Amino acid sequence: MNESLLRELVPAVIGVLVRRGAGFAAAEDAVQDALVEAVRGEQEVRDPKGWLITVAWRKFLDAARAETSRRERELRADNEPEPGPAESADDTLRLYFLCAHPSLTPASAVALTLRAVGGLTTRQIAQAYLVPESTMAQRISRAKRTVEGVRFTRPGDVATVLRVLYLVFNEGYSGDVDLAAEAIRLTRQLAAMTRHEEVAGLLALMLLHHARRPARTTPDGRLVPLAEQDRSTWDTRLIAEGVEVLQAALARDRLGEFQAQAAIAALHADAPAAEETDWVQIVEWYDELVRLTGNPVARLNRAVAVGEADGPHAGLAALAELDPGLPRHTAASAYLHERAGDRPAAARLYADAARKAASLPERDHLTRQAARLNALLRGDR
Amino acid sequence: MAKYLLLKHYRGAPASANDVPMDQWTPDEVAAHIQYMVDFAARLEGTGEFVDSQGLSPEGNFVRYDGEGRPPVVDGPFAETKDLIAGWMVIDVDSLERAHELAAELSAAPGAGGRPLHEWLEVRPFLTMHSTVFDRVAD
């Protein structure tokens, strides 16, 4: 059976098992087992969801019977009435909240969401996060134990779910599993179930950034800054969808940080060339973002935008008000110094920024910038 | 999540508070030390934070390229080299604070007299490999 179609069914099927009386952890295990059987199987199934429910329920009963008889007696499950299919959207929604429960660490919430909502296997999640499968298995089973006592019916704060989805998206696409694409799928599914503006805002933000992915790195993995990207390779279909989702959210007039970030991404997407970017409006959106979050990284990005809107000296003045220990502060300072014509300082700052970089592609990019300026300063070309 | 390397040195780190050399400990103290390390790694597996752990022989050479068609140059070991790595543990944790907390726990492994070593461990963040999902505007 089609794996991606099956994975979409996972949260609803877990929900069905839980409503029939299974504990969350046992239900989740049973559905994973059923999923493995389904992916391995060659047979054509007319009703994949019904098939998955039947097989998962059988797996659950087998596992439960293998447990102690005490547990079996407590299991009133066989007598539970069959649930109506209409409730499955709510089941899936509750599962998002459960997997992002505030009692979980961010890493646990991410892993549990990818398994129970995303339907990924432990091995796939371990590969994506570059940890041993046994470590990821432990992380997931601990997470399941942590939320086992949480009542499945209680809705939570959507912000916790969004934070988890944002983290998944942020991880990008290092392994075989494209986590950015998976985050978009899960956010799209969430957006279809709730009318929350920030869910739409996050979906728009992801779509707009994902649209530029082909332009963001060269085939050999070099970072390409936004201004130098080949805009003809941007995915116009994703941009159109992102803008549409964002406009619908903004029209409801309940601004949040993801909508503001998406609005900035949309303004970049809207510029046919880097020189035509509406930096004045972007600064205004950063003002909103700073007002909403007080986030120092938003202030840093705002300073860079000010540098574009009002000139590099204004940008440097805005930057001077911020903590120099902020991530990418030195890189932003290097960029603004070069724009202000101070190449020696820019070269020095780029080299310094490379030493502080958190990722290899970023470090290599900043080192190339320093090397480029040093070559210019030596008069190599 | 971020990965950190907890680096143990044979030589090159500041001296431990309890720095009696291991060959001067009683056999039970050596056994207790080794058991502490095994338990520590097992506990990290249980919390889902363990990535890797390796020990290195103090013996080794320096090797370098010596030009087209020539055999590699092998030299050393150099007794005067400042740093000598004994081994490492790689952890995957939620924060730098957590990495420090675990390093401190590892550093408390018992030594002579069963007292904690207070050994200095070097904590180094890994550079991530993944391509960014957001655009670089300024740099």
Coordinates of C-alpha atoms in Angstrom, one line a residue:
Chain A
M1 CA 0.0 0.0 0.0
N2 CA 1.0 3.6 -0.5
E3 CA 3.2 4.6 2.4
S4 CA 2.5 8.3 2.4
L5 CA -1.2 7.7 2.2
L6 CA -1.0 5.3 5.1
R7 CA 1.0 7.7 7.2
E8 CA -1.7 10.3 6.8
L9 CA -4.1 7.8 8.5
V10 CA -1.9 7.2 11.5
P11 CA -3.2 9.8 13.9
A12 CA -6.8 9.1 13.2
V13 CA -6.3 5.4 13.7
I14 CA -4.5 5.9 17.0
G15 CA -7.5 8.0 18.0
V16 CA -9.9 5.2 17.2
L17 CA -7.9 2.7 19.3
V18 CA -7.7 5.2 22.2
R19 CA -11.5 5.7 22.1
R20 CA -12.0 1.9 22.1
G21 CA -10.1 1.8 25.4
A22 CA -6.4 1.4 24.5
G23 CA -3.8 3.5 26.3
F24 CA -2.1 6.0 24.1
A25 CA 1.4 4.3 24.2
A26 CA -0.1 0.8 23.4
A27 CA -2.3 2.3 20.6
E28 CA 0.7 4.0 19.1
D29 CA 2.8 0.9 19.1
A30 CA 0.0 -1.2 17.6
V31 CA -0.5 1.3 14.8
Q32 CA 3.2 1.4 14.0
D33 CA 3.2 -2.4 13.8
A34 CA 0.2 -2.4 11.5
L35 CA 1.9 0.2 9.4
V36 CA 5.0 -1.9 9.0
E37 CA 2.8 -4.8 7.9
A38 CA 0.9 -2.7 5.5
V39 CA 4.0 -1.3 3.8
R40 CA 5.4 -4.8 3.5
G41 CA 2.2 -6.2 2.1
E42 CA 1.5 -6.4 -1.6
Q43 CA -2.2 -6.8 -1.4
E44 CA -4.7 -4.3 -2.8
V45 CA -6.9 -2.8 -0.1
R46 CA -10.0 -0.9 -1.0
D47 CA -10.4 0.7 2.4
P48 CA -6.9 1.4 3.8
K49 CA -8.2 3.1 6.9
G50 CA -10.6 0.3 7.8
W51 CA -7.8 -2.2 7.1
L52 CA -5.4 -0.3 9.3
I53 CA -7.9 0.0 12.2
T54 CA -8.6 -3.7 12.0
V55 CA -5.0 -4.8 11.9
A56 CA -3.9 -2.3 14.5
W57 CA -6.6 -3.3 16.8
R58 CA -5.6 -7.0 16.4
K59 CA -2.0 -6.0 17.1
F60 CA -3.1 -4.2 20.2
L61 CA -5.2 -7.1 21.5
D62 CA -2.3 -9.5 20.8
A63 CA 0.1 -7.3 22.7
A64 CA -2.4 -6.7 25.5
R65 CA -3.0 -10.5 25.9
A66 CA 0.7 -11.0 26.0
E67 CA 0.8 -8.7 29.0
T68 CA -0.3 -9.7 32.4
S69 CA -3.8 -11.1 33.0
R70 CA -4.5 -8.2 35.4
R71 CA -4.1 -5.8 32.6
E72 CA -6.3 -7.9 30.3
R73 CA -9.1 -7.8 32.9
E74 CA -8.9 -4.1 33.1
L75 CA -9.3 -3.8 29.3
R76 CA -12.9 -3.2 28.8
A77 CA -12.1 -2.6 25.2
D78 CA -13.8 -5.6 23.6
N79 CA -17.2 -4.3 24.8
E80 CA -16.6 -0.7 23.5
P81 CA -19.0 0.4 20.8
E82 CA -17.6 1.0 17.3
P83 CA -16.9 4.7 16.9
G84 CA -18.4 6.7 14.1
P85 CA -15.9 7.9 11.5
A86 CA -17.1 11.5 11.9
E87 CA -15.0 12.0 15.0
S88 CA -11.7 11.2 13.5
A89 CA -10.7 14.8 12.7
D90 CA -11.0 15.6 16.4
D91 CA -8.9 12.5 17.2
T92 CA -6.1 13.7 15.0
L93 CA -6.3 17.2 16.4
R94 CA -6.1 15.9 20.0
L95 CA -3.1 13.9 19.1
Y96 CA -1.3 17.0 17.9
F97 CA -1.9 18.5 21.4
L98 CA -0.9 15.4 23.2
C99 CA 2.4 15.0 21.4
A100 CA 3.3 18.7 22.0
H101 CA 2.3 18.5 25.6
P102 CA 4.1 21.1 27.8
S103 CA 5.4 18.3 30.1
L104 CA 7.6 17.1 27.2
T105 CA 11.0 18.5 26.3
P106 CA 11.2 20.0 22.8
A107 CA 13.2 17.0 21.5
S108 CA 10.7 14.5 23.0
A109 CA 7.7 16.4 21.6
V110 CA 9.3 16.6 18.2
A111 CA 10.1 12.8 18.1
L112 CA 6.7 11.8 19.4
T113 CA 4.9 14.1 16.9
L114 CA 6.8 12.6 14.0
R115 CA 5.9 9.1 15.1
A116 CA 2.4 9.4 16.3
V117 CA 1.1 12.2 14.1
G118 CA 3.5 11.8 11.2
G119 CA 3.6 8.0 11.1
L120 CA 7.4 7.9 10.6
T121 CA 9.3 4.9 12.0
T122 CA 11.7 5.3 14.8
R123 CA 14.5 4.4 12.4
Q124 CA 13.5 7.2 10.0
I125 CA 13.4 9.7 12.9
A126 CA 16.7 8.6 14.2
Q127 CA 18.3 9.0 10.8
A128 CA 16.8 12.4 10.4
Y129 CA 18.3 13.5 13.7
L130 CA 21.6 11.6 13.3
V131 CA 21.3 9.7 16.5
P132 CA 21.4 5.9 17.1
E133 CA 18.0 4.1 16.6
S134 CA 18.2 2.8 20.2
T135 CA 18.5 6.4 21.5
M136 CA 15.6 7.6 19.5
A137 CA 13.5 4.5 20.6
Q138 CA 14.2 5.5 24.3
R139 CA 13.4 9.1 23.7
I140 CA 10.0 8.1 22.2
S141 CA 9.1 5.6 24.8
R142 CA 10.0 8.1 27.6
A143 CA 7.8 10.7 25.9
K144 CA 5.0 8.2 25.7
R145 CA 5.3 7.4 29.3
T146 CA 5.3 11.1 30.2
V147 CA 2.0 11.8 28.4
E148 CA 0.4 8.4 29.2
G149 CA -1.5 9.9 32.1
V150 CA -2.6 13.0 30.2
R151 CA -6.3 13.0 29.4
F152 CA -6.6 12.5 25.7
T153 CA -9.7 14.7 25.5
R154 CA -8.4 17.9 26.8
P155 CA -7.4 20.5 24.2
G156 CA -4.2 22.4 24.8
D157 CA -2.6 25.6 23.7
V158 CA -2.1 25.7 20.0
A159 CA 1.1 27.7 20.4
T160 CA 2.8 24.6 21.9
V161 CA 1.9 22.6 18.8
L162 CA 3.1 25.3 16.5
R163 CA 6.5 25.5 18.3
V164 CA 7.0 21.7 17.7
L165 CA 6.1 22.0 14.0
Y166 CA 8.4 25.0 13.6
L167 CA 11.2 23.0 15.2
V168 CA 10.6 20.1 12.7
F169 CA 10.6 22.5 9.8
N170 CA 13.8 24.2 11.1
E171 CA 15.7 20.9 11.0
G172 CA 15.6 21.0 7.2
Y173 CA 16.6 18.0 5.2
S174 CA 19.8 16.4 6.4
G175 CA 19.0 12.7 6.2
D176 CA 16.8 10.6 3.9
V177 CA 13.7 12.1 5.5
D178 CA 12.7 15.6 4.3
L179 CA 11.7 17.0 7.7
A180 CA 10.8 20.4 6.2
A181 CA 8.4 18.8 3.8
E182 CA 7.0 16.6 6.6
A183 CA 6.5 19.8 8.8
I184 CA 4.6 21.4 5.9
R185 CA 2.4 18.3 5.6
L186 CA 1.6 18.2 9.3
T187 CA 0.9 21.9 9.4
R188 CA -1.3 21.8 6.4
Q189 CA -3.3 19.0 8.0
L190 CA -3.5 21.0 11.2
A191 CA -4.6 24.1 9.3
A192 CA -7.4 22.1 7.7
M193 CA -8.8 21.1 11.1
T194 CA -8.6 24.5 12.9
R195 CA -9.2 28.1 12.0
H196 CA -6.5 29.5 14.2
E197 CA -4.8 32.4 12.5
E198 CA -1.3 31.5 13.7
V199 CA -1.6 28.0 12.3
A200 CA -2.3 29.6 8.9
G201 CA 0.6 32.0 9.6
L202 CA 3.0 29.2 10.2
L203 CA 1.8 27.3 7.2
A204 CA 2.3 30.4 5.0
L205 CA 5.7 31.0 6.5
M206 CA 6.8 27.5 5.7
L207 CA 5.4 27.5 2.2
L208 CA 7.0 30.8 1.4
H209 CA 10.5 29.7 2.6
H210 CA 10.1 26.3 1.1
A211 CA 9.4 27.9 -2.3
R212 CA 12.9 29.4 -2.3
R213 CA 14.6 26.2 -1.4
P214 CA 15.9 25.3 -4.9
A215 CA 17.6 28.7 -5.1
R216 CA 19.0 28.7 -1.5
T217 CA 22.0 26.4 -2.1
T218 CA 24.1 25.5 -5.1
P219 CA 24.2 21.8 -6.1
D220 CA 27.5 21.4 -4.1
G221 CA 25.8 22.8 -1.0
R222 CA 27.0 26.4 -0.9
L223 CA 24.6 28.9 0.7
V224 CA 23.2 31.5 -1.7
P225 CA 22.1 34.7 0.1
L226 CA 18.6 36.0 -0.8
A227 CA 19.9 38.9 -2.9
E228 CA 21.9 36.6 -5.1
Q229 CA 19.3 33.9 -5.7
D230 CA 18.1 33.0 -9.1
R231 CA 14.5 34.1 -8.6
S232 CA 13.3 32.2 -11.7
T233 CA 13.8 28.9 -9.7
W234 CA 11.5 30.0 -6.9
D235 CA 8.4 27.8 -6.8
T236 CA 5.6 30.2 -7.8
R237 CA 2.9 27.7 -7.0
L238 CA 4.0 27.4 -3.4
I239 CA 4.4 31.2 -3.2
A240 CA 0.9 31.7 -4.5
E241 CA -0.5 29.3 -1.9
G242 CA 1.5 30.8 0.9
V243 CA 0.3 34.3 0.0
E244 CA -3.3 33.2 -0.2
V245 CA -3.1 31.4 3.2
L246 CA -1.5 34.4 4.7
Q247 CA -4.0 36.9 3.3
A248 CA -6.9 34.9 4.6
A249 CA -5.3 34.8 8.1
L250 CA -4.4 38.5 8.1
A251 CA -8.0 39.4 7.1
R252 CA -9.2 38.0 10.5
D253 CA -7.1 40.8 12.1
R254 CA -5.5 38.8 14.9
L255 CA -1.9 39.2 14.2
G256 CA 0.7 36.9 15.7
E257 CA 4.4 36.3 15.2
F258 CA 4.1 33.6 12.5
Q259 CA 1.8 35.8 10.4
A260 CA 4.3 38.7 10.8
Q261 CA 7.2 36.5 9.8
A262 CA 5.2 35.2 6.8
A263 CA 4.4 38.7 5.8
I264 CA 8.1 39.5 5.6
A265 CA 8.7 36.3 3.6
A266 CA 5.8 37.3 1.3
L267 CA 7.3 40.8 0.6
H268 CA 10.6 39.1 -0.4
A269 CA 8.7 36.7 -2.6
D270 CA 6.9 39.6 -4.2
A271 CA 10.0 41.4 -5.4
P272 CA 10.9 40.5 -9.0
A273 CA 14.5 41.5 -8.3
A274 CA 16.4 42.0 -5.0
E275 CA 16.7 45.8 -5.7
E276 CA 12.9 46.1 -5.9
T277 CA 12.4 44.7 -2.4
D278 CA 10.0 46.9 -0.3
W279 CA 12.4 47.3 2.6
V280 CA 10.4 50.1 4.2
Q281 CA 7.4 47.8 4.6
I282 CA 9.6 45.0 5.8
V283 CA 11.0 47.2 8.6
E284 CA 7.4 48.0 9.6
W285 CA 6.7 44.2 9.8
Y286 CA 9.8 43.8 11.9
D287 CA 8.5 46.5 14.2
E288 CA 5.3 44.5 14.6
L289 CA 7.3 41.3 15.2
V290 CA 9.5 43.0 17.9
R291 CA 6.4 44.4 19.5
L292 CA 4.7 41.0 19.5
T293 CA 7.7 38.9 20.7
G294 CA 10.4 41.2 22.0
N295 CA 12.6 38.6 20.5
P296 CA 16.3 39.7 20.2
V297 CA 16.7 37.8 16.9
A298 CA 13.8 39.7 15.5
R299 CA 15.6 43.0 16.6
L300 CA 18.7 41.8 14.8
N301 CA 16.9 41.1 11.6
R302 CA 15.2 44.4 11.9
A303 CA 18.5 46.2 12.1
V304 CA 19.6 44.6 8.9
A305 CA 16.3 45.6 7.2
V306 CA 16.9 49.2 8.5
G307 CA 20.3 49.0 6.8
E308 CA 18.5 48.3 3.5
A309 CA 15.7 50.8 4.0
D310 CA 17.7 53.7 5.4
G311 CA 21.3 52.9 4.5
P312 CA 24.1 50.9 6.2
H313 CA 24.9 53.5 8.8
A314 CA 21.4 53.5 10.1
G315 CA 21.5 49.7 10.1
L316 CA 24.8 49.8 12.1
A317 CA 23.3 52.3 14.5
A318 CA 20.4 49.9 15.1
L319 CA 22.7 47.0 15.5
A320 CA 24.8 48.9 18.0
E321 CA 21.9 48.9 20.4
L322 CA 21.8 45.1 20.5
D323 CA 23.8 42.5 22.5
P324 CA 26.9 41.6 20.4
G325 CA 26.6 38.1 21.7
L326 CA 23.4 37.4 19.7
P327 CA 23.7 34.7 17.1
R328 CA 24.7 36.2 13.7
H329 CA 25.3 39.6 15.2
T330 CA 28.9 39.6 13.9
A331 CA 27.8 38.4 10.4
A332 CA 25.2 41.2 10.2
S333 CA 27.8 43.7 11.3
A334 CA 30.2 42.4 8.6
Y335 CA 27.6 42.7 6.0
L336 CA 26.6 46.3 7.0
H337 CA 30.3 47.3 7.2
E338 CA 30.9 46.2 3.7
R339 CA 27.9 48.1 2.5
A340 CA 29.2 51.1 4.3
G341 CA 32.4 50.8 2.4
D342 CA 34.6 49.6 5.3
R343 CA 36.1 46.5 3.7
P344 CA 39.0 45.9 6.2
A345 CA 36.5 45.9 9.1
A346 CA 34.1 43.7 7.1
A347 CA 36.8 41.2 6.2
R348 CA 37.8 40.9 9.9
L349 CA 34.2 40.6 11.0
Y350 CA 33.4 37.9 8.5
A351 CA 36.3 35.8 9.6
D352 CA 35.2 36.3 13.2
A353 CA 31.6 35.4 12.3
A354 CA 32.8 32.2 10.6
R355 CA 34.4 31.1 13.9
K356 CA 31.1 31.7 15.7
A357 CA 28.9 29.9 13.1
A358 CA 26.7 27.1 14.2
S359 CA 26.6 25.1 11.0
L360 CA 29.1 24.0 8.5
P361 CA 27.4 25.5 5.4
E362 CA 27.2 28.8 7.3
R363 CA 30.8 28.7 8.4
D364 CA 32.0 27.9 4.9
H365 CA 29.9 30.7 3.5
L366 CA 31.2 33.3 5.9
T367 CA 34.8 32.1 5.3
R368 CA 34.3 32.6 1.6
Q369 CA 33.0 36.1 2.2
A370 CA 36.1 37.0 4.3
A371 CA 38.4 35.4 1.6
R372 CA 36.6 37.4 -1.1
L373 CA 37.1 40.7 0.7
N374 CA 40.7 39.9 1.6
A375 CA 41.4 39.2 -2.1
L376 CA 39.9 42.5 -3.0
L377 CA 42.0 44.3 -0.3
R378 CA 45.2 42.7 -1.7
G379 CA 44.2 43.8 -5.1
D380 CA 44.0 40.3 -6.5
R381 CA 41.3 41.4 -8.9
Chain B
M1 CA 18.4 19.5 20.0
A2 CA 22.1 20.0 19.7
K3 CA 25.0 17.6 19.8
Y4 CA 28.0 18.1 22.0
L5 CA 31.3 16.4 22.4
L6 CA 32.5 15.7 26.0
L7 CA 36.2 15.3 25.6
K8 CA 38.4 13.6 28.1
H9 CA 42.1 14.3 28.1
Y10 CA 45.1 12.2 29.1
R11 CA 47.0 15.4 29.0
G12 CA 46.3 19.0 28.2
A13 CA 43.3 19.7 30.5
P14 CA 43.8 21.5 33.8
A15 CA 44.6 19.1 36.7
S16 CA 41.8 17.4 38.5
A17 CA 41.2 18.1 42.2
N18 CA 41.6 14.4 42.8
D19 CA 44.6 13.7 40.5
V20 CA 46.2 10.6 41.8
P21 CA 47.2 8.6 38.7
M22 CA 44.9 5.7 37.9
D23 CA 47.6 3.1 38.3
Q24 CA 48.0 4.1 42.0
W25 CA 44.3 3.4 42.8
T26 CA 43.2 0.2 44.5
P27 CA 41.7 -2.4 42.1
D28 CA 38.3 -1.8 43.6
E29 CA 38.6 2.0 43.0
V30 CA 39.5 1.3 39.3
A31 CA 36.5 -1.1 39.0
A32 CA 34.2 1.5 40.7
H33 CA 35.4 4.1 38.2
I34 CA 34.8 2.0 35.2
Q35 CA 31.4 0.9 36.5
Y36 CA 30.4 4.6 36.9
M37 CA 31.3 5.3 33.3
V38 CA 29.2 2.3 32.1
D39 CA 26.3 3.3 34.2
F40 CA 26.5 6.9 33.0
A41 CA 26.4 5.8 29.3
A42 CA 23.5 3.4 30.0
R43 CA 21.6 6.1 31.8
L44 CA 22.0 8.5 28.8
E45 CA 20.7 5.8 26.5
G46 CA 17.7 5.6 28.7
T47 CA 17.1 9.3 28.5
G48 CA 17.5 9.3 24.8
E49 CA 20.5 11.6 24.9
F50 CA 23.3 9.2 24.0
V51 CA 25.0 9.3 20.6
D52 CA 28.4 7.7 20.9
S53 CA 31.3 7.0 23.3
Q54 CA 34.8 5.9 22.4
G55 CA 38.1 5.6 24.1
L56 CA 41.4 6.3 22.4
S57 CA 44.8 4.6 22.9
P58 CA 47.4 7.1 24.1
E59 CA 49.7 5.6 21.5
G60 CA 49.6 7.1 18.0
N61 CA 51.6 8.9 15.3
F62 CA 51.4 12.0 13.3
V63 CA 51.1 11.4 9.6
R64 CA 51.3 13.8 6.6
Y65 CA 51.4 13.9 2.8
D66 CA 55.0 14.2 1.4
G67 CA 54.3 14.8 -2.2
E68 CA 53.2 13.0 -5.3
G69 CA 54.3 9.3 -5.4
R70 CA 56.0 9.5 -2.1
P71 CA 55.0 7.4 1.0
P72 CA 53.3 9.2 3.9
V73 CA 55.7 10.7 6.5
V74 CA 55.1 9.1 9.9
D75 CA 56.4 10.7 13.0
G76 CA 55.9 10.8 16.7
P77 CA 54.5 10.1 19.1
F78 CA 55.6 13.5 20.5
A79 CA 55.9 13.5 24.3
E80 CA 55.9 17.3 24.2
T81 CA 52.5 17.7 22.4
K82 CA 50.3 19.6 24.7
D83 CA 47.0 17.8 24.1
L84 CA 46.4 14.1 24.4
I85 CA 42.8 13.0 23.9
A86 CA 41.7 10.0 26.0
G87 CA 38.2 9.6 24.6
W88 CA 34.9 11.2 24.2
M89 CA 31.2 10.9 24.6
V90 CA 28.8 12.5 22.1
I91 CA 25.4 13.6 23.5
D92 CA 22.3 15.0 21.9
V93 CA 20.6 17.3 24.3
D94 CA 18.1 20.1 24.5
S95 CA 20.4 22.9 25.7
L96 CA 24.0 23.9 26.5
E97 CA 23.0 23.9 30.2
R98 CA 22.0 20.3 30.0
A99 CA 25.4 19.5 28.2
H100 CA 27.2 21.2 31.1
E101 CA 25.1 19.3 33.7
L102 CA 26.0 16.0 32.1
A103 CA 29.7 16.9 31.8
A104 CA 29.7 17.7 35.5
E105 CA 28.1 14.4 36.3
L106 CA 30.7 12.6 34.2
S107 CA 33.5 14.6 35.9
A108 CA 32.2 13.3 39.2
A109 CA 33.4 9.8 38.4
P110 CA 35.1 8.3 41.5
G111 CA 38.9 8.1 41.7
A112 CA 41.4 7.5 44.4
G113 CA 39.7 7.0 47.8
G114 CA 36.4 6.7 46.0
R115 CA 36.2 10.5 45.9
P116 CA 35.0 12.3 42.8
L117 CA 37.8 13.2 40.3
H118 CA 36.5 16.7 39.6
E119 CA 38.1 16.0 36.2
W120 CA 38.0 18.9 33.7
L121 CA 36.1 17.8 30.6
E122 CA 36.1 19.9 27.4
V123 CA 32.6 20.5 26.0
R124 CA 32.4 21.4 22.3
P125 CA 29.3 22.0 20.2
F126 CA 29.1 20.2 16.9
L127 CA 28.6 22.3 13.8
T128 CA 25.3 21.2 12.3
M129 CA 25.4 19.8 8.8
H130 CA 21.9 20.6 7.6
S131 CA 21.1 23.2 5.0
T132 CA 19.2 26.1 6.4
V133 CA 15.5 26.4 5.6
F134 CA 15.5 30.1 6.0
D135 CA 17.2 32.7 3.8
R136 CA 20.3 34.5 4.5
V137 CA 19.5 38.1 4.0
A138 CA 22.6 39.7 5.5
D139 CA 25.9 38.0 5.4

